[in-house]
């Protein structure tokens, strides 16, 4: 007789998150894969936020291999090995699950990368667009130094004429890119409230952070839920406030402010005057110089 699913680890019931992450067998695989500076909340998030935040993660697992690819392959092998255990009565995991997973992920990524290199690419151009009359625009971005695990964020508020109203950079210590993106949104909104703004358009190049904001009422036990809720509270204080996802080519000023945060001590630095080292990008945005982005056809 085939083993029942819950006979694998003795757990009384099964769920997707238990099978892929929380079962002791699955957790042992993740512990072999995760790097020392990985997200400390990795084992706490609910199913959908956990999947989305890792599938759309920006960071790399190694110099040549994105974390999102390693994550997907790890999920696949955990599922495969569990099915083998149930249907073929194979109780043991491979002696080196990390080696099996990384080898397969590397092979796939190299083939995929080479195939993309030979496919036709289409170039599109994007420009930063000032907000509508009466509105201000907040651009925010997060940054992570992969070698150290340090994160920071930055943002800029400009009016309908592209004029600098205020900006900030914040050194956030250690964490993940998504943490930095969401903290950047929080500090940007907090600055907008302090400036008394009542009509605000917010732009981020993190699709996951934007999705978290739009689904704030359904985050449940997501580790970033309290921070996202604080952002939503600040948006209500502003009044007329919307959040959009944009491509990073339109977010260059915020990106530079986020990278500059790594030069700071822990904490936030408010910039009421545009810093000279951002003037070139501000001028490009002001006159509408397009920036190219390649898409695979």
mmCIF file with all atom_site columns, N, CA and C in Angstrom, residues 78-149:
data_model
loop_
_atom_site.group_PDB
_atom_site.id
_atom_site.type_symbol
_atom_site.label_atom_id
_atom_site.label_alt_id
_atom_site.label_comp_id
_atom_site.label_asym_id
_atom_site.label_entity_id
_atom_site.label_seq_id
_atom_site.pdbx_PDB_ins_code
_atom_site.Cartn_x
_atom_site.Cartn_y
_atom_site.Cartn_z
_atom_site.occupancy
_atom_site.B_iso_or_equiv
_atom_site.pdbx_formal_charge
_atom_site.auth_seq_id
_atom_site.auth_comp_id
_atom_site.auth_asym_id
_atom_site.auth_atom_id
_atom_site.pdbx_PDB_model_num
ATOM 1   N N  . UNK A 1 78  ? 12.353 19.182 -4.557  1.00 0.00 ? 78  UNK A N  1
ATOM 2   C CA . UNK A 1 78  ? 11.677 18.767 -3.320  1.00 0.00 ? 78  UNK A CA 1
ATOM 3   C C  . UNK A 1 78  ? 10.378 18.035 -3.657  1.00 0.00 ? 78  UNK A C  1
ATOM 4   N N  . UNK A 1 79  ? 9.631  18.568 -4.610  1.00 0.00 ? 79  UNK A N  1
ATOM 5   C CA . UNK A 1 79  ? 8.391  17.930 -5.046  1.00 0.00 ? 79  UNK A CA 1
ATOM 6   C C  . UNK A 1 79  ? 8.665  16.571 -5.688  1.00 0.00 ? 79  UNK A C  1
ATOM 7   N N  . UNK A 1 80  ? 9.657  16.504 -6.524  1.00 0.00 ? 80  UNK A N  1
ATOM 8   C CA . UNK A 1 80  ? 10.011 15.265 -7.216  1.00 0.00 ? 80  UNK A CA 1
ATOM 9   C C  . UNK A 1 80  ? 10.457 14.195 -6.230  1.00 0.00 ? 80  UNK A C  1
ATOM 10  N N  . UNK A 1 81  ? 11.337 14.568 -5.300  1.00 0.00 ? 81  UNK A N  1
ATOM 11  C CA . UNK A 1 81  ? 11.835 13.598 -4.331  1.00 0.00 ? 81  UNK A CA 1
ATOM 12  C C  . UNK A 1 81  ? 10.727 13.119 -3.404  1.00 0.00 ? 81  UNK A C  1
ATOM 13  N N  . UNK A 1 82  ? 9.795  13.992 -3.092  1.00 0.00 ? 82  UNK A N  1
ATOM 14  C CA . UNK A 1 82  ? 8.671  13.582 -2.252  1.00 0.00 ? 82  UNK A CA 1
ATOM 15  C C  . UNK A 1 82  ? 7.789  12.575 -2.989  1.00 0.00 ? 82  UNK A C  1
ATOM 16  N N  . UNK A 1 83  ? 7.517  12.825 -4.270  1.00 0.00 ? 83  UNK A N  1
ATOM 17  C CA . UNK A 1 83  ? 6.727  11.883 -5.056  1.00 0.00 ? 83  UNK A CA 1
ATOM 18  C C  . UNK A 1 83  ? 7.415  10.532 -5.161  1.00 0.00 ? 83  UNK A C  1
ATOM 19  N N  . UNK A 1 84  ? 8.729  10.545 -5.330  1.00 0.00 ? 84  UNK A N  1
ATOM 20  C CA . UNK A 1 84  ? 9.475  9.289  -5.369  1.00 0.00 ? 84  UNK A CA 1
ATOM 21  C C  . UNK A 1 84  ? 9.359  8.536  -4.057  1.00 0.00 ? 84  UNK A C  1
ATOM 22  N N  . UNK A 1 85  ? 9.408  9.264  -2.965  1.00 0.00 ? 85  UNK A N  1
ATOM 23  C CA . UNK A 1 85  ? 9.288  8.635  -1.649  1.00 0.00 ? 85  UNK A CA 1
ATOM 24  C C  . UNK A 1 85  ? 7.945  7.928  -1.500  1.00 0.00 ? 85  UNK A C  1
ATOM 25  N N  . UNK A 1 86  ? 6.890  8.605  -1.993  1.00 0.00 ? 86  UNK A N  1
ATOM 26  C CA . UNK A 1 86  ? 5.545  8.056  -1.820  1.00 0.00 ? 86  UNK A CA 1
ATOM 27  C C  . UNK A 1 86  ? 5.267  6.915  -2.791  1.00 0.00 ? 86  UNK A C  1
ATOM 28  N N  . UNK A 1 87  ? 5.614  7.109  -4.070  1.00 0.00 ? 87  UNK A N  1
ATOM 29  C CA . UNK A 1 87  ? 5.224  6.138  -5.096  1.00 0.00 ? 87  UNK A CA 1
ATOM 30  C C  . UNK A 1 87  ? 6.237  5.014  -5.292  1.00 0.00 ? 87  UNK A C  1
ATOM 31  N N  . UNK A 1 88  ? 7.508  5.284  -5.016  1.00 0.00 ? 88  UNK A N  1
ATOM 32  C CA . UNK A 1 88  ? 8.548  4.298  -5.272  1.00 0.00 ? 88  UNK A CA 1
ATOM 33  C C  . UNK A 1 88  ? 9.232  3.798  -4.005  1.00 0.00 ? 88  UNK A C  1
ATOM 34  N N  . UNK A 1 89  ? 8.734  4.247  -2.859  1.00 0.00 ? 89  UNK A N  1
ATOM 35  C CA . UNK A 1 89  ? 9.249  3.793  -1.569  1.00 0.00 ? 89  UNK A CA 1
ATOM 36  C C  . UNK A 1 89  ? 10.730 4.101  -1.399  1.00 0.00 ? 89  UNK A C  1
ATOM 37  N N  . UNK A 1 90  ? 11.163 5.263  -1.937  1.00 0.00 ? 90  UNK A N  1
ATOM 38  C CA . UNK A 1 90  ? 12.545 5.705  -1.749  1.00 0.00 ? 90  UNK A CA 1
ATOM 39  C C  . UNK A 1 90  ? 12.573 6.705  -0.603  1.00 0.00 ? 90  UNK A C  1
ATOM 40  N N  . UNK A 1 91  ? 13.092 6.307  0.523   1.00 0.00 ? 91  UNK A N  1
ATOM 41  C CA . UNK A 1 91  ? 12.992 7.152  1.705   1.00 0.00 ? 91  UNK A CA 1
ATOM 42  C C  . UNK A 1 91  ? 14.110 8.184  1.811   1.00 0.00 ? 91  UNK A C  1
ATOM 43  N N  . UNK A 1 92  ? 15.236 7.941  1.193   1.00 0.00 ? 92  UNK A N  1
ATOM 44  C CA . UNK A 1 92  ? 16.383 8.817  1.401   1.00 0.00 ? 92  UNK A CA 1
ATOM 45  C C  . UNK A 1 92  ? 16.480 9.886  0.321   1.00 0.00 ? 92  UNK A C  1
ATOM 46  N N  . UNK A 1 93  ? 16.823 11.074 0.756   1.00 0.00 ? 93  UNK A N  1
ATOM 47  C CA . UNK A 1 93  ? 17.180 12.136 -0.179  1.00 0.00 ? 93  UNK A CA 1
ATOM 48  C C  . UNK A 1 93  ? 18.550 11.828 -0.773  1.00 0.00 ? 93  UNK A C  1
ATOM 49  N N  . UNK A 1 94  ? 18.904 12.462 -1.901  1.00 0.00 ? 94  UNK A N  1
ATOM 50  C CA . UNK A 1 94  ? 20.270 12.302 -2.415  1.00 0.00 ? 94  UNK A CA 1
ATOM 51  C C  . UNK A 1 94  ? 21.298 12.693 -1.357  1.00 0.00 ? 94  UNK A C  1
ATOM 52  N N  . UNK A 1 95  ? 22.454 12.092 -1.455  1.00 0.00 ? 95  UNK A N  1
ATOM 53  C CA . UNK A 1 95  ? 23.500 12.366 -0.461  1.00 0.00 ? 95  UNK A CA 1
ATOM 54  C C  . UNK A 1 95  ? 23.902 13.837 -0.482  1.00 0.00 ? 95  UNK A C  1
ATOM 55  N N  . UNK A 1 96  ? 23.899 14.450 -1.665  1.00 0.00 ? 96  UNK A N  1
ATOM 56  C CA . UNK A 1 96  ? 24.247 15.869 -1.799  1.00 0.00 ? 96  UNK A CA 1
ATOM 57  C C  . UNK A 1 96  ? 23.149 16.583 -2.580  1.00 0.00 ? 96  UNK A C  1
ATOM 58  N N  . UNK A 1 97  ? 21.999 16.863 -1.948  1.00 0.00 ? 97  UNK A N  1
ATOM 59  C CA . UNK A 1 97  ? 20.904 17.533 -2.683  1.00 0.00 ? 97  UNK A CA 1
ATOM 60  C C  . UNK A 1 97  ? 21.317 18.884 -3.242  1.00 0.00 ? 97  UNK A C  1
ATOM 61  N N  . UNK A 1 98  ? 22.160 19.610 -2.528  1.00 0.00 ? 98  UNK A N  1
ATOM 62  C CA . UNK A 1 98  ? 22.619 20.912 -3.012  1.00 0.00 ? 98  UNK A CA 1
ATOM 63  C C  . UNK A 1 98  ? 23.312 20.777 -4.358  1.00 0.00 ? 98  UNK A C  1
ATOM 64  N N  . UNK A 1 99  ? 24.193 19.788 -4.480  1.00 0.00 ? 99  UNK A N  1
ATOM 65  C CA . UNK A 1 99  ? 24.947 19.613 -5.727  1.00 0.00 ? 99  UNK A CA 1
ATOM 66  C C  . UNK A 1 99  ? 24.011 19.282 -6.880  1.00 0.00 ? 99  UNK A C  1
ATOM 67  N N  . UNK A 1 100 ? 23.022 18.406 -6.634  1.00 0.00 ? 100 UNK A N  1
ATOM 68  C CA . UNK A 1 100 ? 22.075 18.025 -7.683  1.00 0.00 ? 100 UNK A CA 1
ATOM 69  C C  . UNK A 1 100 ? 21.291 19.240 -8.168  1.00 0.00 ? 100 UNK A C  1
ATOM 70  N N  . UNK A 1 101 ? 20.788 20.029 -7.223  1.00 0.00 ? 101 UNK A N  1
ATOM 71  C CA . UNK A 1 101 ? 19.955 21.181 -7.565  1.00 0.00 ? 101 UNK A CA 1
ATOM 72  C C  . UNK A 1 101 ? 20.763 22.246 -8.289  1.00 0.00 ? 101 UNK A C  1
ATOM 73  N N  . UNK A 1 102 ? 21.918 22.599 -7.754  1.00 0.00 ? 102 UNK A N  1
ATOM 74  C CA . UNK A 1 102 ? 22.723 23.668 -8.350  1.00 0.00 ? 102 UNK A CA 1
ATOM 75  C C  . UNK A 1 102 ? 23.217 23.269 -9.736  1.00 0.00 ? 102 UNK A C  1
ATOM 76  N N  . UNK A 1 103 ? 23.577 22.007 -9.909  1.00 0.00 ? 103 UNK A N  1
ATOM 77  C CA . UNK A 1 103 ? 24.030 21.539 -11.215 1.00 0.00 ? 103 UNK A CA 1
ATOM 78  C C  . UNK A 1 103 ? 22.923 21.663 -12.253 1.00 0.00 ? 103 UNK A C  1
ATOM 79  N N  . UNK A 1 104 ? 21.716 21.247 -11.890 1.00 0.00 ? 104 UNK A N  1
ATOM 80  C CA . UNK A 1 104 ? 20.589 21.335 -12.825 1.00 0.00 ? 104 UNK A CA 1
ATOM 81  C C  . UNK A 1 104 ? 20.231 22.789 -13.114 1.00 0.00 ? 104 UNK A C  1
ATOM 82  N N  . UNK A 1 105 ? 20.224 23.627 -12.083 1.00 0.00 ? 105 UNK A N  1
ATOM 83  C CA . UNK A 1 105 ? 19.902 25.044 -12.276 1.00 0.00 ? 105 UNK A CA 1
ATOM 84  C C  . UNK A 1 105 ? 20.932 25.720 -13.168 1.00 0.00 ? 105 UNK A C  1
ATOM 85  N N  . UNK A 1 106 ? 22.209 25.400 -12.940 1.00 0.00 ? 106 UNK A N  1
ATOM 86  C CA . UNK A 1 106 ? 23.274 25.968 -13.759 1.00 0.00 ? 106 UNK A CA 1
ATOM 87  C C  . UNK A 1 106 ? 23.133 25.552 -15.213 1.00 0.00 ? 106 UNK A C  1
ATOM 88  N N  . UNK A 1 107 ? 22.866 24.273 -15.439 1.00 0.00 ? 107 UNK A N  1
ATOM 89  C CA . UNK A 1 107 ? 22.739 23.773 -16.810 1.00 0.00 ? 107 UNK A CA 1
ATOM 90  C C  . UNK A 1 107 ? 21.587 24.464 -17.527 1.00 0.00 ? 107 UNK A C  1
ATOM 91  N N  . UNK A 1 108 ? 20.426 24.559 -16.854 1.00 0.00 ? 108 UNK A N  1
ATOM 92  C CA . UNK A 1 108 ? 19.275 25.210 -17.479 1.00 0.00 ? 108 UNK A CA 1
ATOM 93  C C  . UNK A 1 108 ? 19.559 26.670 -17.763 1.00 0.00 ? 108 UNK A C  1
ATOM 94  N N  . UNK A 1 109 ? 20.153 27.364 -16.792 1.00 0.00 ? 109 UNK A N  1
ATOM 95  C CA . UNK A 1 109 ? 20.379 28.798 -16.945 1.00 0.00 ? 109 UNK A CA 1
ATOM 96  C C  . UNK A 1 109 ? 21.348 29.093 -18.082 1.00 0.00 ? 109 UNK A C  1
ATOM 97  N N  . UNK A 1 110 ? 22.377 28.267 -18.229 1.00 0.00 ? 110 UNK A N  1
ATOM 98  C CA . UNK A 1 110 ? 23.331 28.476 -19.316 1.00 0.00 ? 110 UNK A CA 1
ATOM 99  C C  . UNK A 1 110 ? 22.682 28.272 -20.673 1.00 0.00 ? 110 UNK A C  1
ATOM 100 N N  . UNK A 1 111 ? 21.838 27.240 -20.771 1.00 0.00 ? 111 UNK A N  1
ATOM 101 C CA . UNK A 1 111 ? 21.138 26.998 -22.031 1.00 0.00 ? 111 UNK A CA 1
ATOM 102 C C  . UNK A 1 111 ? 20.170 28.147 -22.323 1.00 0.00 ? 111 UNK A C  1
ATOM 103 N N  . UNK A 1 112 ? 19.426 28.557 -21.302 1.00 0.00 ? 112 UNK A N  1
ATOM 104 C CA . UNK A 1 112 ? 18.481 29.656 -21.465 1.00 0.00 ? 112 UNK A CA 1
ATOM 105 C C  . UNK A 1 112 ? 19.198 30.940 -21.846 1.00 0.00 ? 112 UNK A C  1
ATOM 106 N N  . UNK A 1 113 ? 20.292 31.237 -21.150 1.00 0.00 ? 113 UNK A N  1
ATOM 107 C CA . UNK A 1 113 ? 21.052 32.454 -21.410 1.00 0.00 ? 113 UNK A CA 1
ATOM 108 C C  . UNK A 1 113 ? 21.595 32.465 -22.839 1.00 0.00 ? 113 UNK A C  1
ATOM 109 N N  . UNK A 1 114 ? 22.097 31.326 -23.286 1.00 0.00 ? 114 UNK A N  1
ATOM 110 C CA . UNK A 1 114 ? 22.641 31.247 -24.647 1.00 0.00 ? 114 UNK A CA 1
ATOM 111 C C  . UNK A 1 114 ? 21.539 31.384 -25.692 1.00 0.00 ? 114 UNK A C  1
ATOM 112 N N  . UNK A 1 115 ? 20.364 30.795 -25.401 1.00 0.00 ? 115 UNK A N  1
ATOM 113 C CA . UNK A 1 115 ? 19.267 30.895 -26.369 1.00 0.00 ? 115 UNK A CA 1
ATOM 114 C C  . UNK A 1 115 ? 18.751 32.322 -26.466 1.00 0.00 ? 115 UNK A C  1
ATOM 115 N N  . UNK A 1 116 ? 18.732 33.030 -25.334 1.00 0.00 ? 116 UNK A N  1
ATOM 116 C CA . UNK A 1 116 ? 18.332 34.438 -25.348 1.00 0.00 ? 116 UNK A CA 1
ATOM 117 C C  . UNK A 1 116 ? 19.341 35.254 -26.139 1.00 0.00 ? 116 UNK A C  1
ATOM 118 N N  . UNK A 1 117 ? 20.625 34.894 -25.979 1.00 0.00 ? 117 UNK A N  1
ATOM 119 C CA . UNK A 1 117 ? 21.674 35.630 -26.678 1.00 0.00 ? 117 UNK A CA 1
ATOM 120 C C  . UNK A 1 117 ? 21.547 35.531 -28.181 1.00 0.00 ? 117 UNK A C  1
ATOM 121 N N  . UNK A 1 118 ? 20.952 34.398 -28.659 1.00 0.00 ? 118 UNK A N  1
ATOM 122 C CA . UNK A 1 118 ? 20.826 34.217 -30.101 1.00 0.00 ? 118 UNK A CA 1
ATOM 123 C C  . UNK A 1 118 ? 19.468 34.654 -30.631 1.00 0.00 ? 118 UNK A C  1
ATOM 124 N N  . UNK A 1 119 ? 18.552 35.037 -29.735 1.00 0.00 ? 119 UNK A N  1
ATOM 125 C CA . UNK A 1 119 ? 17.238 35.468 -30.206 1.00 0.00 ? 119 UNK A CA 1
ATOM 126 C C  . UNK A 1 119 ? 17.278 36.953 -30.551 1.00 0.00 ? 119 UNK A C  1
ATOM 127 N N  . UNK A 1 120 ? 16.334 37.346 -31.361 1.00 0.00 ? 120 UNK A N  1
ATOM 128 C CA . UNK A 1 120 ? 16.270 38.742 -31.770 1.00 0.00 ? 120 UNK A CA 1
ATOM 129 C C  . UNK A 1 120 ? 15.763 39.598 -30.621 1.00 0.00 ? 120 UNK A C  1
ATOM 130 N N  . UNK A 1 121 ? 16.398 40.733 -30.416 1.00 0.00 ? 121 UNK A N  1
ATOM 131 C CA . UNK A 1 121 ? 16.000 41.629 -29.337 1.00 0.00 ? 121 UNK A CA 1
ATOM 132 C C  . UNK A 1 121 ? 15.467 42.936 -29.910 1.00 0.00 ? 121 UNK A C  1
ATOM 133 N N  . UNK A 1 122 ? 14.462 43.444 -29.244 1.00 0.00 ? 122 UNK A N  1
ATOM 134 C CA . UNK A 1 122 ? 13.828 44.688 -29.661 1.00 0.00 ? 122 UNK A CA 1
ATOM 135 C C  . UNK A 1 122 ? 14.164 45.761 -28.643 1.00 0.00 ? 122 UNK A C  1
ATOM 136 N N  . UNK A 1 123 ? 14.573 46.907 -29.129 1.00 0.00 ? 123 UNK A N  1
ATOM 137 C CA . UNK A 1 123 ? 14.936 48.008 -28.250 1.00 0.00 ? 123 UNK A CA 1
ATOM 138 C C  . UNK A 1 123 ? 13.771 48.984 -28.131 1.00 0.00 ? 123 UNK A C  1
ATOM 139 N N  . UNK A 1 124 ? 13.437 49.302 -26.887 1.00 0.00 ? 124 UNK A N  1
ATOM 140 C CA . UNK A 1 124 ? 12.392 50.299 -26.626 1.00 0.00 ? 124 UNK A CA 1
ATOM 141 C C  . UNK A 1 124 ? 12.993 51.415 -25.780 1.00 0.00 ? 124 UNK A C  1
ATOM 142 N N  . UNK A 1 125 ? 12.402 52.600 -25.872 1.00 0.00 ? 125 UNK A N  1
ATOM 143 C CA . UNK A 1 125 ? 12.929 53.762 -25.162 1.00 0.00 ? 125 UNK A CA 1
ATOM 144 C C  . UNK A 1 125 ? 11.875 54.289 -24.190 1.00 0.00 ? 125 UNK A C  1
ATOM 145 N N  . UNK A 1 126 ? 12.374 54.695 -23.013 1.00 0.00 ? 126 UNK A N  1
ATOM 146 C CA . UNK A 1 126 ? 11.484 55.181 -21.963 1.00 0.00 ? 126 UNK A CA 1
ATOM 147 C C  . UNK A 1 126 ? 12.018 56.486 -21.392 1.00 0.00 ? 126 UNK A C  1
ATOM 148 N N  . UNK A 1 127 ? 11.101 57.356 -21.007 1.00 0.00 ? 127 UNK A N  1
ATOM 149 C CA . UNK A 1 127 ? 11.486 58.631 -20.392 1.00 0.00 ? 127 UNK A CA 1
ATOM 150 C C  . UNK A 1 127 ? 10.705 58.819 -19.099 1.00 0.00 ? 127 UNK A C  1
ATOM 151 N N  . UNK A 1 128 ? 11.316 59.525 -18.161 1.00 0.00 ? 128 UNK A N  1
ATOM 152 C CA . UNK A 1 128 ? 10.608 59.908 -16.943 1.00 0.00 ? 128 UNK A CA 1
ATOM 153 C C  . UNK A 1 128 ? 9.603  61.000 -17.299 1.00 0.00 ? 128 UNK A C  1
ATOM 154 N N  . UNK A 1 129 ? 8.372  60.849 -16.821 1.00 0.00 ? 129 UNK A N  1
ATOM 155 C CA . UNK A 1 129 ? 7.298  61.781 -17.159 1.00 0.00 ? 129 UNK A CA 1
ATOM 156 C C  . UNK A 1 129 ? 6.880  62.545 -15.899 1.00 0.00 ? 129 UNK A C  1
ATOM 157 N N  . UNK A 1 130 ? 6.898  63.875 -15.926 1.00 0.00 ? 130 UNK A N  1
ATOM 158 C CA . UNK A 1 130 ? 6.434  64.648 -14.766 1.00 0.00 ? 130 UNK A CA 1
ATOM 159 C C  . UNK A 1 130 ? 4.973  64.337 -14.464 1.00 0.00 ? 130 UNK A C  1
ATOM 160 N N  . UNK A 1 131 ? 4.542  64.540 -13.227 1.00 0.00 ? 131 UNK A N  1
ATOM 161 C CA . UNK A 1 131 ? 3.152  64.269 -12.875 1.00 0.00 ? 131 UNK A CA 1
ATOM 162 C C  . UNK A 1 131 ? 2.202  65.309 -13.480 1.00 0.00 ? 131 UNK A C  1
ATOM 163 N N  . UNK A 1 132 ? 0.927  65.001 -13.415 1.00 0.00 ? 132 UNK A N  1
ATOM 164 C CA . UNK A 1 132 ? -0.093 65.931 -13.911 1.00 0.00 ? 132 UNK A CA 1
ATOM 165 C C  . UNK A 1 132 ? -0.124 67.203 -13.059 1.00 0.00 ? 132 UNK A C  1
ATOM 166 N N  . UNK A 1 133 ? -0.731 68.229 -13.586 1.00 0.00 ? 133 UNK A N  1
ATOM 167 C CA . UNK A 1 133 ? -0.834 69.511 -12.882 1.00 0.00 ? 133 UNK A CA 1
ATOM 168 C C  . UNK A 1 133 ? -1.460 69.325 -11.502 1.00 0.00 ? 133 UNK A C  1
ATOM 169 N N  . UNK A 1 134 ? -0.809 69.882 -10.505 1.00 0.00 ? 134 UNK A N  1
ATOM 170 C CA . UNK A 1 134 ? -1.302 69.805 -9.136  1.00 0.00 ? 134 UNK A CA 1
ATOM 171 C C  . UNK A 1 134 ? -0.779 68.622 -8.354  1.00 0.00 ? 134 UNK A C  1
ATOM 172 N N  . UNK A 1 135 ? -0.135 67.683 -9.042  1.00 0.00 ? 135 UNK A N  1
ATOM 173 C CA . UNK A 1 135 ? 0.394  66.485 -8.385  1.00 0.00 ? 135 UNK A CA 1
ATOM 174 C C  . UNK A 1 135 ? 1.911  66.592 -8.202  1.00 0.00 ? 135 UNK A C  1
ATOM 175 N N  . UNK A 1 136 ? 2.430  65.789 -7.282  1.00 0.00 ? 136 UNK A N  1
ATOM 176 C CA . UNK A 1 136 ? 3.870  65.566 -7.155  1.00 0.00 ? 136 UNK A CA 1
ATOM 177 C C  . UNK A 1 136 ? 4.139  64.092 -7.431  1.00 0.00 ? 136 UNK A C  1
ATOM 178 N N  . UNK A 1 137 ? 5.394  63.791 -7.740  1.00 0.00 ? 137 UNK A N  1
ATOM 179 C CA . UNK A 1 137 ? 5.753  62.403 -8.018  1.00 0.00 ? 137 UNK A CA 1
ATOM 180 C C  . UNK A 1 137 ? 6.900  61.974 -7.106  1.00 0.00 ? 137 UNK A C  1
ATOM 181 N N  . UNK A 1 138 ? 6.723  60.811 -6.491  1.00 0.00 ? 138 UNK A N  1
ATOM 182 C CA . UNK A 1 138 ? 7.744  60.196 -5.639  1.00 0.00 ? 138 UNK A CA 1
ATOM 183 C C  . UNK A 1 138 ? 8.296  58.964 -6.331  1.00 0.00 ? 138 UNK A C  1
ATOM 184 N N  . UNK A 1 139 ? 9.590  58.972 -6.620  1.00 0.00 ? 139 UNK A N  1
ATOM 185 C CA . UNK A 1 139 ? 10.279 57.786 -7.131  1.00 0.00 ? 139 UNK A CA 1
ATOM 186 C C  . UNK A 1 139 ? 11.144 57.215 -6.021  1.00 0.00 ? 139 UNK A C  1
ATOM 187 N N  . UNK A 1 140 ? 11.026 55.918 -5.766  1.00 0.00 ? 140 UNK A N  1
ATOM 188 C CA . UNK A 1 140 ? 11.828 55.273 -4.726  1.00 0.00 ? 140 UNK A CA 1
ATOM 189 C C  . UNK A 1 140 ? 12.457 54.002 -5.283  1.00 0.00 ? 140 UNK A C  1
ATOM 190 N N  . UNK A 1 141 ? 13.565 53.602 -4.660  1.00 0.00 ? 141 UNK A N  1
ATOM 191 C CA . UNK A 1 141 ? 14.265 52.388 -5.082  1.00 0.00 ? 141 UNK A CA 1
ATOM 192 C C  . UNK A 1 141 ? 15.035 51.828 -3.901  1.00 0.00 ? 141 UNK A C  1
ATOM 193 N N  . UNK A 1 142 ? 15.306 50.530 -3.947  1.00 0.00 ? 142 UNK A N  1
ATOM 194 C CA . UNK A 1 142 ? 16.116 49.862 -2.942  1.00 0.00 ? 142 UNK A CA 1
ATOM 195 C C  . UNK A 1 142 ? 17.413 49.361 -3.544  1.00 0.00 ? 142 UNK A C  1
ATOM 196 N N  . UNK A 1 143 ? 18.382 49.078 -2.693  1.00 0.00 ? 143 UNK A N  1
ATOM 197 C CA . UNK A 1 143 ? 19.690 48.633 -3.159  1.00 0.00 ? 143 UNK A CA 1
ATOM 198 C C  . UNK A 1 143 ? 20.252 47.605 -2.186  1.00 0.00 ? 143 UNK A C  1
ATOM 199 N N  . UNK A 1 144 ? 20.954 46.602 -2.722  1.00 0.00 ? 144 UNK A N  1
ATOM 200 C CA . UNK A 1 144 ? 21.625 45.620 -1.874  1.00 0.00 ? 144 UNK A CA 1
ATOM 201 C C  . UNK A 1 144 ? 23.021 45.334 -2.401  1.00 0.00 ? 144 UNK A C  1
ATOM 202 N N  . UNK A 1 145 ? 24.001 45.318 -1.522  1.00 0.00 ? 145 UNK A N  1
ATOM 203 C CA . UNK A 1 145 ? 25.363 44.897 -1.843  1.00 0.00 ? 145 UNK A CA 1
ATOM 204 C C  . UNK A 1 145 ? 25.446 43.398 -1.562  1.00 0.00 ? 145 UNK A C  1
ATOM 205 N N  . UNK A 1 146 ? 25.540 42.608 -2.621  1.00 0.00 ? 146 UNK A N  1
ATOM 206 C CA . UNK A 1 146 ? 25.471 41.165 -2.459  1.00 0.00 ? 146 UNK A CA 1
ATOM 207 C C  . UNK A 1 146 ? 26.616 40.628 -1.616  1.00 0.00 ? 146 UNK A C  1
ATOM 208 N N  . UNK A 1 147 ? 27.801 41.209 -1.730  1.00 0.00 ? 147 UNK A N  1
ATOM 209 C CA . UNK A 1 147 ? 28.957 40.697 -1.000  1.00 0.00 ? 147 UNK A CA 1
ATOM 210 C C  . UNK A 1 147 ? 28.780 40.837 0.507   1.00 0.00 ? 147 UNK A C  1
ATOM 211 N N  . UNK A 1 148 ? 28.198 41.935 0.946   1.00 0.00 ? 148 UNK A N  1
ATOM 212 C CA . UNK A 1 148 ? 28.071 42.214 2.375   1.00 0.00 ? 148 UNK A CA 1
ATOM 213 C C  . UNK A 1 148 ? 26.679 41.960 2.926   1.00 0.00 ? 148 UNK A C  1
ATOM 214 N N  . UNK A 1 149 ? 25.675 41.924 2.053   1.00 0.00 ? 149 UNK A N  1
ATOM 215 C CA . UNK A 1 149 ? 24.304 41.783 2.510   1.00 0.00 ? 149 UNK A CA 1
ATOM 216 C C  . UNK A 1 149 ? 23.693 43.079 2.990   1.00 0.00 ? 149 UNK A C  1
#
